């Protein structure tokens, strides 16, 4: 039987999305999503969002429900992608696009800048640093883009690109979650961060 997650706010508030179990899949708990979207309440409307390692799709769907104009969900598990497509169809969510591809391959393709990025990779695989470097170096981040990062509780954030600053951080159980912001390229260049 499929698992379910309830959307917390916006147009589809209280609607359910479904997902199947998959290796490394840990949907962001509702209280963490609520905190994240409280942090982002002034940033979601009309934003362009990139949901990497989308898994259940909860973060991207929540952003779309709250008024994001475009959400791209990248996930390489075919079963998870099928559920993402089913949820999009059920919600008639025309602003959400699913890309079935390895995140590293996706980020090495020609880039378009996004305002918000959700980054919640499988734990214990060393994906955070390399994914953040690709986001930064390949042009995926708009000036002042915000990046949500979810990782193991005690993982240090010492491998992030220069010019990213921590805005918020919290822990929940064995998970720590962070909101970061990319400085503008002009700011970074003027301060020797690039």
Coordinates of N, CA and C in Angstrom, one line a residue:
X1 N 0.8 -1.2 0.0 CA 0.0 0.0 0.0 C 0.9 1.3 0.0
X2 N 0.5 2.2 -0.7 CA 1.2 3.5 -0.8 C 1.1 4.3 0.5
X3 N 2.2 5.0 0.7 CA 2.2 5.9 1.9 C 1.6 7.3 1.5
X4 N 1.2 8.0 2.4 CA 0.5 9.3 2.1 C 1.1 10.4 2.9
X5 N 1.1 11.6 2.3 CA 1.6 12.8 3.0 C 0.5 13.9 2.7
X6 N 0.2 14.7 3.8 CA -0.8 15.7 3.6 C -0.1 17.0 3.3
X7 N -0.7 17.8 2.3 CA -0.1 19.1 2.0 C -0.6 20.1 3.1
X8 N 0.3 20.9 3.6 CA 0.0 21.7 4.7 C -0.7 23.0 4.4
X9 N -0.3 23.7 3.3 CA -0.9 25.0 3.1 C -1.1 25.3 1.6
X10 N -1.8 26.4 1.4 CA -2.0 26.9 0.0 C -3.2 26.3 -0.7
X11 N -3.2 26.3 -2.0 CA -4.4 25.9 -2.8 C -4.8 24.4 -2.5
X12 N -3.9 23.5 -2.3 CA -4.2 22.1 -2.1 C -4.1 21.7 -0.6
X13 N -4.2 22.7 0.3 CA -4.2 22.4 1.7 C -5.1 21.2 2.1
X14 N -4.5 20.3 2.9 CA -5.2 19.1 3.4 C -5.4 18.0 2.3
X15 N -5.0 18.2 1.0 CA -5.0 17.1 0.0 C -3.9 16.2 0.3
X16 N -4.0 14.9 -0.1 CA -3.0 13.9 0.1 C -2.2 13.7 -1.2
X17 N -0.9 13.4 -1.0 CA -0.1 12.9 -2.1 C 0.4 11.5 -1.7
X18 N 0.7 10.7 -2.6 CA 1.1 9.3 -2.3 C 2.5 9.0 -2.8
X19 N 3.2 8.1 -2.1 CA 4.5 7.7 -2.6 C 4.7 6.3 -2.1
X20 N 5.6 5.6 -2.8 CA 6.0 4.2 -2.5 C 7.3 4.2 -1.7
X21 N 7.6 3.2 -0.9 CA 8.9 3.1 -0.2 C 10.0 2.9 -1.3
X22 N 11.1 3.5 -1.1 CA 12.3 3.4 -2.0 C 13.5 3.6 -1.1
X23 N 14.6 2.9 -1.5 CA 15.9 3.1 -0.8 C 16.3 4.6 -0.6
X24 N 16.6 5.0 0.6 CA 17.0 6.3 0.9 C 15.9 7.4 1.0
X25 N 14.7 7.0 0.7 CA 13.6 7.9 0.7 C 13.1 8.2 2.1
X26 N 13.2 9.5 2.5 CA 12.7 10.0 3.8 C 11.9 11.2 3.6
X27 N 10.6 11.1 3.4 CA 9.9 12.4 3.2 C 10.1 13.4 4.4
X28 N 10.2 14.6 4.0 CA 10.3 15.7 5.0 C 9.1 15.7 5.9
X29 N 9.2 15.5 7.2 CA 8.1 15.5 8.1 C 7.3 16.8 8.1
X30 N 6.0 16.7 8.4 CA 5.1 17.8 8.3 C 5.5 19.0 9.1
X31 N 6.0 18.7 10.3 CA 6.4 19.9 11.2 C 7.7 20.6 10.6
X32 N 8.6 19.8 10.0 CA 9.7 20.4 9.4 C 9.3 21.2 8.1
X33 N 8.4 20.7 7.3 CA 7.9 21.4 6.2 C 7.2 22.7 6.6
X34 N 6.4 22.6 7.7 CA 5.7 23.8 8.2 C 6.7 24.9 8.6
X35 N 7.8 24.5 9.3 CA 8.8 25.5 9.7 C 9.5 26.0 8.4
X36 N 9.9 25.2 7.5 CA 10.5 25.6 6.3 C 9.7 26.7 5.5
X37 N 8.4 26.4 5.3 CA 7.5 27.3 4.6 C 7.2 28.5 5.4
X38 N 7.3 28.5 6.7 CA 7.2 29.7 7.5 C 8.4 30.6 7.2
X39 N 9.6 30.0 7.1 CA 10.8 30.7 6.8 C 10.7 31.3 5.4
X40 N 10.0 30.6 4.5 CA 10.0 31.0 3.0 C 8.7 31.8 2.7
X41 N 7.9 32.1 3.6 CA 6.5 32.6 3.3 C 6.6 33.8 2.3
X42 N 7.6 34.7 2.4 CA 7.6 35.8 1.5 C 8.3 35.5 0.2
X43 N 8.8 34.3 0.0 CA 9.7 34.0 -1.1 C 9.0 33.0 -2.2
X44 N 8.0 32.3 -1.8 CA 7.4 31.3 -2.6 C 6.6 31.8 -3.8
X45 N 5.7 32.8 -3.5 CA 4.8 33.2 -4.6 C 5.6 33.7 -5.8
X46 N 5.2 33.1 -7.0 CA 5.8 33.4 -8.3 C 7.2 33.0 -8.4
X47 N 7.7 32.2 -7.5 CA 9.1 31.8 -7.6 C 9.3 30.6 -8.6
X48 N 10.5 30.4 -9.0 CA 10.9 29.2 -9.8 C 11.7 28.3 -8.8
X49 N 11.2 27.0 -8.6 CA 11.7 26.1 -7.6 C 12.3 24.9 -8.3
X50 N 13.4 24.4 -7.8 CA 14.1 23.2 -8.2 C 14.1 22.3 -7.0
X51 N 13.5 21.1 -7.2 CA 13.4 20.1 -6.1 C 14.3 18.9 -6.5
X52 N 15.5 18.9 -5.9 CA 16.4 17.8 -6.3 C 16.3 16.6 -5.3
X53 N 16.5 15.4 -5.9 CA 16.3 14.2 -5.1 C 14.8 14.3 -4.6
X54 N 13.9 14.5 -5.5 CA 12.5 14.8 -5.1 C 11.8 13.8 -4.3
X55 N 12.1 12.5 -4.5 CA 11.5 11.5 -3.7 C 10.0 11.5 -3.7
X56 N 9.4 11.8 -2.5 CA 7.9 11.8 -2.4 C 7.3 13.0 -3.1
X57 N 8.1 14.0 -3.4 CA 7.6 15.3 -4.0 C 7.0 16.3 -3.1
X58 N 7.0 16.0 -1.8 CA 6.3 16.8 -0.8 C 6.8 18.3 -0.8
X59 N 8.1 18.5 -0.9 CA 8.6 19.9 -0.9 C 8.1 20.7 -2.1
X60 N 8.3 20.1 -3.3 CA 7.9 20.8 -4.5 C 6.4 21.0 -4.6
X61 N 5.6 20.0 -4.2 CA 4.2 20.1 -4.3 C 3.7 21.2 -3.3
X62 N 4.3 21.2 -2.1 CA 4.0 22.3 -1.1 C 4.3 23.7 -1.7
X63 N 5.4 23.8 -2.4 CA 5.8 25.1 -3.0 C 4.7 25.5 -4.1
X64 N 4.4 24.5 -4.9 CA 3.4 24.8 -6.0 C 2.0 25.2 -5.3
X65 N 1.6 24.5 -4.3 CA 0.4 24.8 -3.6 C 0.3 26.2 -3.1
X66 N 1.5 26.7 -2.7 CA 1.6 28.0 -2.1 C 2.0 29.1 -3.1
X67 N 1.9 28.8 -4.4 CA 2.0 29.8 -5.5 C 3.2 29.9 -6.3
X68 N 4.1 28.9 -6.1 CA 5.3 28.9 -7.0 C 4.9 28.8 -8.5
X69 N 5.5 29.6 -9.4 CA 5.0 29.6 -10.8 C 5.6 28.4 -11.5
X70 N 6.7 27.9 -11.1 CA 7.3 26.7 -11.8 C 8.1 25.9 -10.7
X71 N 7.9 24.5 -10.8 CA 8.6 23.6 -9.9 C 9.1 22.5 -10.8
X72 N 10.4 22.3 -10.8 CA 11.0 21.2 -11.5 C 11.5 20.1 -10.5
X73 N 11.0 18.9 -10.5 CA 11.3 17.9 -9.6 C 12.2 16.9 -10.3
X74 N 13.4 16.7 -9.8 CA 14.4 15.8 -10.4 C 14.6 14.6 -9.5
X75 N 14.4 13.4 -10.0 CA 14.4 12.1 -9.3 C 14.8 11.0 -10.3
X76 N 15.7 10.1 -9.8 CA 16.1 9.1 -10.8 C 15.4 7.7 -10.6
X77 N 14.7 7.6 -9.5 CA 14.0 6.3 -9.2 C 12.7 6.3 -10.1
X78 N 12.6 5.3 -11.0 CA 11.4 5.3 -11.9 C 10.1 5.1 -11.1
X79 N 10.1 4.3 -10.1 CA 8.8 4.1 -9.3 C 8.4 5.4 -8.6
X80 N 9.4 6.1 -8.0 CA 9.1 7.4 -7.4 C 8.6 8.4 -8.5
X81 N 9.2 8.4 -9.7 CA 8.8 9.3 -10.7 C 7.4 9.0 -11.2
X82 N 7.0 7.7 -11.2 CA 5.6 7.4 -11.6 C 4.6 8.0 -10.6
X83 N 4.9 7.9 -9.3 CA 4.0 8.4 -8.3 C 4.0 10.0 -8.4
X84 N 5.2 10.6 -8.7 CA 5.2 12.0 -8.9 C 4.2 12.4 -10.0
X85 N 4.3 11.7 -11.1 CA 3.4 12.0 -12.2 C 1.9 11.8 -11.8
X86 N 1.6 10.8 -11.1 CA 0.2 10.5 -10.6 C -0.3 11.6 -9.7
X87 N 0.6 12.1 -8.8 CA 0.2 13.2 -7.9 C -0.1 14.5 -8.7
X88 N 0.8 14.8 -9.6 CA 0.6 16.0 -10.5 C -0.7 15.9 -11.2
X89 N -1.0 14.7 -11.8 CA -2.3 14.6 -12.5 C -3.5 14.8 -11.6
X90 N -3.4 14.1 -10.4 CA -4.5 14.2 -9.5 C -4.8 15.7 -9.0
X91 N -3.7 16.5 -8.9 CA -3.9 17.8 -8.5 C -4.1 18.8 -9.6
X92 N -3.9 18.3 -10.9 CA -3.9 19.2 -12.1 C -2.9 20.3 -11.9
X93 N -1.7 19.9 -11.5 CA -0.6 20.8 -11.2 C 0.3 21.1 -12.4
X94 N -0.2 22.0 -13.3 CA 0.5 22.2 -14.5 C 1.8 22.9 -14.4
X95 N 2.1 23.5 -13.2 CA 3.3 24.2 -13.0 C 4.4 23.3 -12.5
X96 N 4.1 22.0 -12.3 CA 5.2 21.0 -11.9 C 5.6 20.2 -13.0
X97 N 6.9 20.0 -13.2 CA 7.5 19.2 -14.2 C 8.4 18.2 -13.5
X98 N 8.3 16.9 -13.9 CA 9.2 15.8 -13.4 C 10.2 15.5 -14.4
X99 N 11.5 15.4 -13.9 CA 12.6 15.0 -14.7 C 13.2 13.7 -14.1
X100 N 13.1 12.6 -14.9 CA 13.7 11.3 -14.4 C 15.1 11.3 -14.8
X101 N 16.0 11.6 -13.9 CA 17.4 11.7 -14.3 C 18.3 11.7 -13.0
X102 N 19.5 11.3 -13.1 CA 20.4 11.4 -12.0 C 20.7 12.9 -11.8
X103 N 20.7 13.4 -10.5 CA 20.8 14.8 -10.2 C 22.1 15.4 -10.8
X104 N 23.2 14.6 -10.6 CA 24.5 15.1 -11.2 C 24.5 15.3 -12.7
X105 N 23.9 14.4 -13.4 CA 23.7 14.6 -14.9 C 22.9 15.8 -15.2
X106 N 21.7 15.9 -14.4 CA 20.9 17.1 -14.7 C 21.6 18.4 -14.5
X107 N 22.4 18.5 -13.4 CA 23.1 19.7 -13.1 C 24.3 20.0 -14.0
X108 N 24.7 19.0 -14.7 CA 25.8 19.3 -15.7 C 25.2 19.7 -17.1
X109 N 23.9 19.7 -17.2 CA 23.3 20.2 -18.5 C 23.2 21.7 -18.5
X110 N 22.8 22.3 -19.6 CA 22.7 23.8 -19.6 C 21.7 24.2 -18.6
X111 N 22.1 25.3 -17.8 CA 21.3 25.7 -16.6 C 20.3 26.8 -16.9
X112 N 19.3 26.9 -16.1 CA 18.4 28.0 -16.0 C 18.4 28.4 -14.5
X113 N 18.4 29.7 -14.1 CA 18.5 30.0 -12.7 C 17.2 29.8 -12.0
X114 N 17.2 29.3 -10.8 CA 16.1 29.1 -9.9 C 16.2 30.0 -8.7
X115 N 15.0 30.4 -8.1 CA 14.9 31.2 -6.9 C 15.0 30.4 -5.7
X116 N 14.5 29.2 -5.7 CA 14.5 28.3 -4.5 C 14.9 27.0 -4.9
X117 N 15.8 26.4 -4.1 CA 16.2 25.0 -4.4 C 16.0 24.2 -3.1
X118 N 15.4 23.0 -3.3 CA 15.2 22.1 -2.2 C 16.2 20.9 -2.4
X119 N 17.0 20.7 -1.4 CA 18.1 19.7 -1.5 C 18.0 18.7 -0.3
X120 N 17.5 17.5 -0.6 CA 17.3 16.5 0.5 C 17.8 15.2 -0.1
X121 N 19.1 15.0 -0.2 CA 19.6 13.7 -0.8 C 19.6 12.6 0.1
X122 N 19.7 11.4 -0.4 CA 19.8 10.2 0.6 C 21.0 10.4 1.5
X123 N 20.9 10.0 2.7 CA 21.9 10.2 3.7 C 23.1 9.3 3.4
X124 N 24.3 9.7 3.9 CA 25.5 8.8 3.9 C 26.1 8.6 2.6
X125 N 25.8 9.3 1.6 CA 26.4 9.1 0.2 C 27.3 10.3 -0.2
X126 N 27.5 11.2 0.6 CA 28.4 12.3 0.2 C 27.9 13.2 -0.9
X127 N 26.6 13.3 -1.0 CA 26.0 14.1 -2.2 C 25.9 15.6 -2.0
X128 N 25.9 16.0 -0.7 CA 25.6 17.4 -0.5 C 26.6 18.4 -1.0
X129 N 27.9 18.1 -0.7 CA 28.9 19.0 -1.2 C 29.0 19.1 -2.7
X130 N 29.0 18.0 -3.3 CA 29.1 18.0 -4.8 C 27.9 18.6 -5.5
X131 N 26.7 18.3 -4.9 CA 25.5 18.9 -5.5 C 25.5 20.4 -5.3
X132 N 25.9 20.9 -4.2 CA 25.9 22.4 -3.9 C 27.0 23.0 -4.9
X133 N 28.1 22.4 -5.0 CA 29.1 23.0 -5.9 C 28.6 23.1 -7.4
X134 N 27.9 22.0 -7.8 CA 27.4 22.1 -9.2 C 26.3 23.1 -9.3
X135 N 25.4 23.2 -8.3 CA 24.4 24.3 -8.4 C 25.0 25.7 -8.5
X136 N 26.1 25.9 -7.8 CA 26.7 27.2 -7.8 C 27.5 27.5 -9.0
X137 N 28.3 26.5 -9.4 CA 29.3 26.7 -10.5 C 28.6 26.7 -11.9
X138 N 27.5 25.9 -12.0 CA 26.9 25.7 -13.3 C 25.8 26.8 -13.6
X139 N 25.5 27.7 -12.7 CA 24.5 28.8 -13.0 C 23.1 28.4 -12.7
X140 N 22.8 27.5 -11.8 CA 21.4 27.1 -11.5 C 20.8 28.1 -10.5
X141 N 21.5 29.0 -9.8 CA 21.0 29.8 -8.8 C 20.9 31.2 -9.2
X142 N 19.7 31.8 -9.1 CA 19.5 33.2 -9.3 C 20.2 34.0 -8.2
X143 N 20.5 35.3 -8.5 CA 21.1 36.1 -7.4 C 20.2 36.0 -6.2
X144 N 20.7 35.9 -5.0 CA 20.0 35.8 -3.8 C 19.1 34.6 -3.7
X145 N 19.3 33.6 -4.5 CA 18.5 32.3 -4.4 C 18.6 31.8 -3.0
X146 N 17.6 31.1 -2.5 CA 17.6 30.4 -1.2 C 17.6 28.9 -1.4
X147 N 18.4 28.3 -0.6 CA 18.6 26.8 -0.7 C 18.3 26.2 0.6
X148 N 17.3 25.2 0.5 CA 17.0 24.4 1.7 C 17.8 23.1 1.6
X149 N 18.4 22.8 2.7 CA 19.3 21.7 2.8 C 18.9 20.8 4.0
X150 N 18.7 19.5 3.7 CA 18.3 18.6 4.8 C 19.4 17.5 4.8
X151 N 19.9 17.2 6.0 CA 21.0 16.3 6.1 C 21.0 15.6 7.5
X152 N 22.0 14.7 7.7 CA 22.2 14.0 9.0 C 22.4 15.1 10.1
X153 N 21.9 14.8 11.3 CA 22.0 15.8 12.4 C 23.3 16.4 12.7
X154 N 24.4 15.6 12.7 CA 25.7 16.1 13.1 C 26.6 16.4 11.9
X155 N 26.1 16.4 10.7 CA 27.0 16.6 9.6 C 27.4 18.1 9.5
X156 N 28.7 18.4 9.5 CA 29.2 19.8 9.4 C 28.9 20.3 7.9
X157 N 28.6 21.6 7.9 CA 28.4 22.2 6.6 C 29.7 23.0 6.2
X158 N 30.8 22.2 6.0 CA 32.0 22.9 5.7 C 32.5 22.8 4.3
X159 N 31.6 22.2 3.4 CA 31.9 22.0 2.0 C 31.0 22.7 1.1
X160 N 30.4 23.8 1.6 CA 29.5 24.6 0.8 C 30.3 25.7 0.0
X161 N 29.7 26.1 -1.1 CA 30.4 27.1 -1.9 C 30.6 28.5 -1.2
X162 N 31.7 29.2 -1.5 CA 31.9 30.5 -1.0 C 30.7 31.4 -1.4
X163 N 30.4 32.3 -0.6 CA 29.3 33.3 -0.9 C 27.9 32.8 -0.5
X164 N 27.8 31.6 0.1 CA 26.6 31.1 0.6 C 26.5 31.4 2.1
X165 N 25.4 32.0 2.6 CA 25.4 32.3 4.0 C 24.2 31.5 4.6
X166 N 24.4 31.1 5.9 CA 23.3 30.4 6.6 C 22.3 31.4 7.2
X167 N 21.1 31.2 6.9 CA 20.0 32.1 7.4 C 19.3 31.5 8.6
X168 N 19.0 30.2 8.5 CA 18.3 29.5 9.6 C 18.7 28.1 9.7
X169 N 18.6 27.5 10.9 CA 18.9 26.1 11.0 C 18.2 25.5 12.2
X170 N 17.8 24.3 12.1 CA 17.1 23.6 13.2 C 17.4 22.1 13.1
X171 N 17.0 21.4 14.2 CA 17.1 19.9 14.1 C 15.8 19.3 14.5
X172 N 15.5 18.1 14.0 CA 14.4 17.3 14.4 C 14.8 15.9 14.4
X173 N 14.9 15.3 15.5 CA 15.3 13.9 15.6 C 16.7 13.7 15.1
X174 N 17.0 12.9 14.1 CA 18.3 12.6 13.6 C 18.6 13.5 12.4
X175 N 17.7 14.5 12.1 CA 17.8 15.3 10.9 C 18.2 16.8 11.3
X176 N 19.1 17.4 10.5 CA 19.2 18.8 10.7 C 18.8 19.5 9.4
X177 N 18.2 20.6 9.4 CA 17.8 21.3 8.2 C 18.2 22.8 8.3
X178 N 18.5 23.3 7.1 CA 19.1 24.6 7.0 C 18.5 25.4 5.8
X179 N 18.4 26.7 6.0 CA 18.1 27.6 4.9 C 19.3 28.5 4.7
X180 N 19.8 28.4 3.5 CA 21.0 29.2 3.1 C 20.6 30.2 1.9
X181 N 21.5 31.1 1.7 CA 21.2 32.1 0.6 C 22.5 32.3 -0.1
X182 N 22.4 32.3 -1.4 CA 23.5 32.7 -2.3 C 23.5 34.2 -2.4
X183 N 24.7 34.8 -2.2 CA 24.9 36.2 -2.4 C 24.8 36.5 -3.9
X184 N 24.6 37.7 -4.3 CA 24.6 38.1 -5.7 C 26.0 37.9 -6.2
X185 N 26.2 37.7 -7.5 CA 27.5 37.6 -8.1 C 28.3 38.8 -7.9
X186 N 27.6 40.0 -8.0 CA 28.3 41.3 -7.8 C 28.9 41.4 -6.3
X187 N 28.0 41.0 -5.4 CA 28.5 41.0 -4.0 C 29.7 40.0 -3.8
X188 N 29.5 38.8 -4.4 CA 30.6 37.8 -4.2 C 31.9 38.3 -4.8
X189 N 31.8 38.9 -6.0 CA 33.0 39.3 -6.7 C 33.7 40.5 -5.9
X190 N 32.9 41.4 -5.4 CA 33.4 42.6 -4.6 C 34.0 42.2 -3.3
X191 N 33.6 41.0 -2.8 CA 34.1 40.6 -1.5 C 35.1 39.4 -1.6
X192 N 35.6 39.1 -2.8 CA 36.5 38.1 -3.0 C 36.0 36.7 -2.7
X193 N 34.7 36.4 -3.0 CA 34.1 35.1 -2.7 C 34.0 34.3 -3.9
X194 N 34.4 34.8 -5.1 CA 34.4 34.0 -6.3 C 35.7 33.9 -6.9

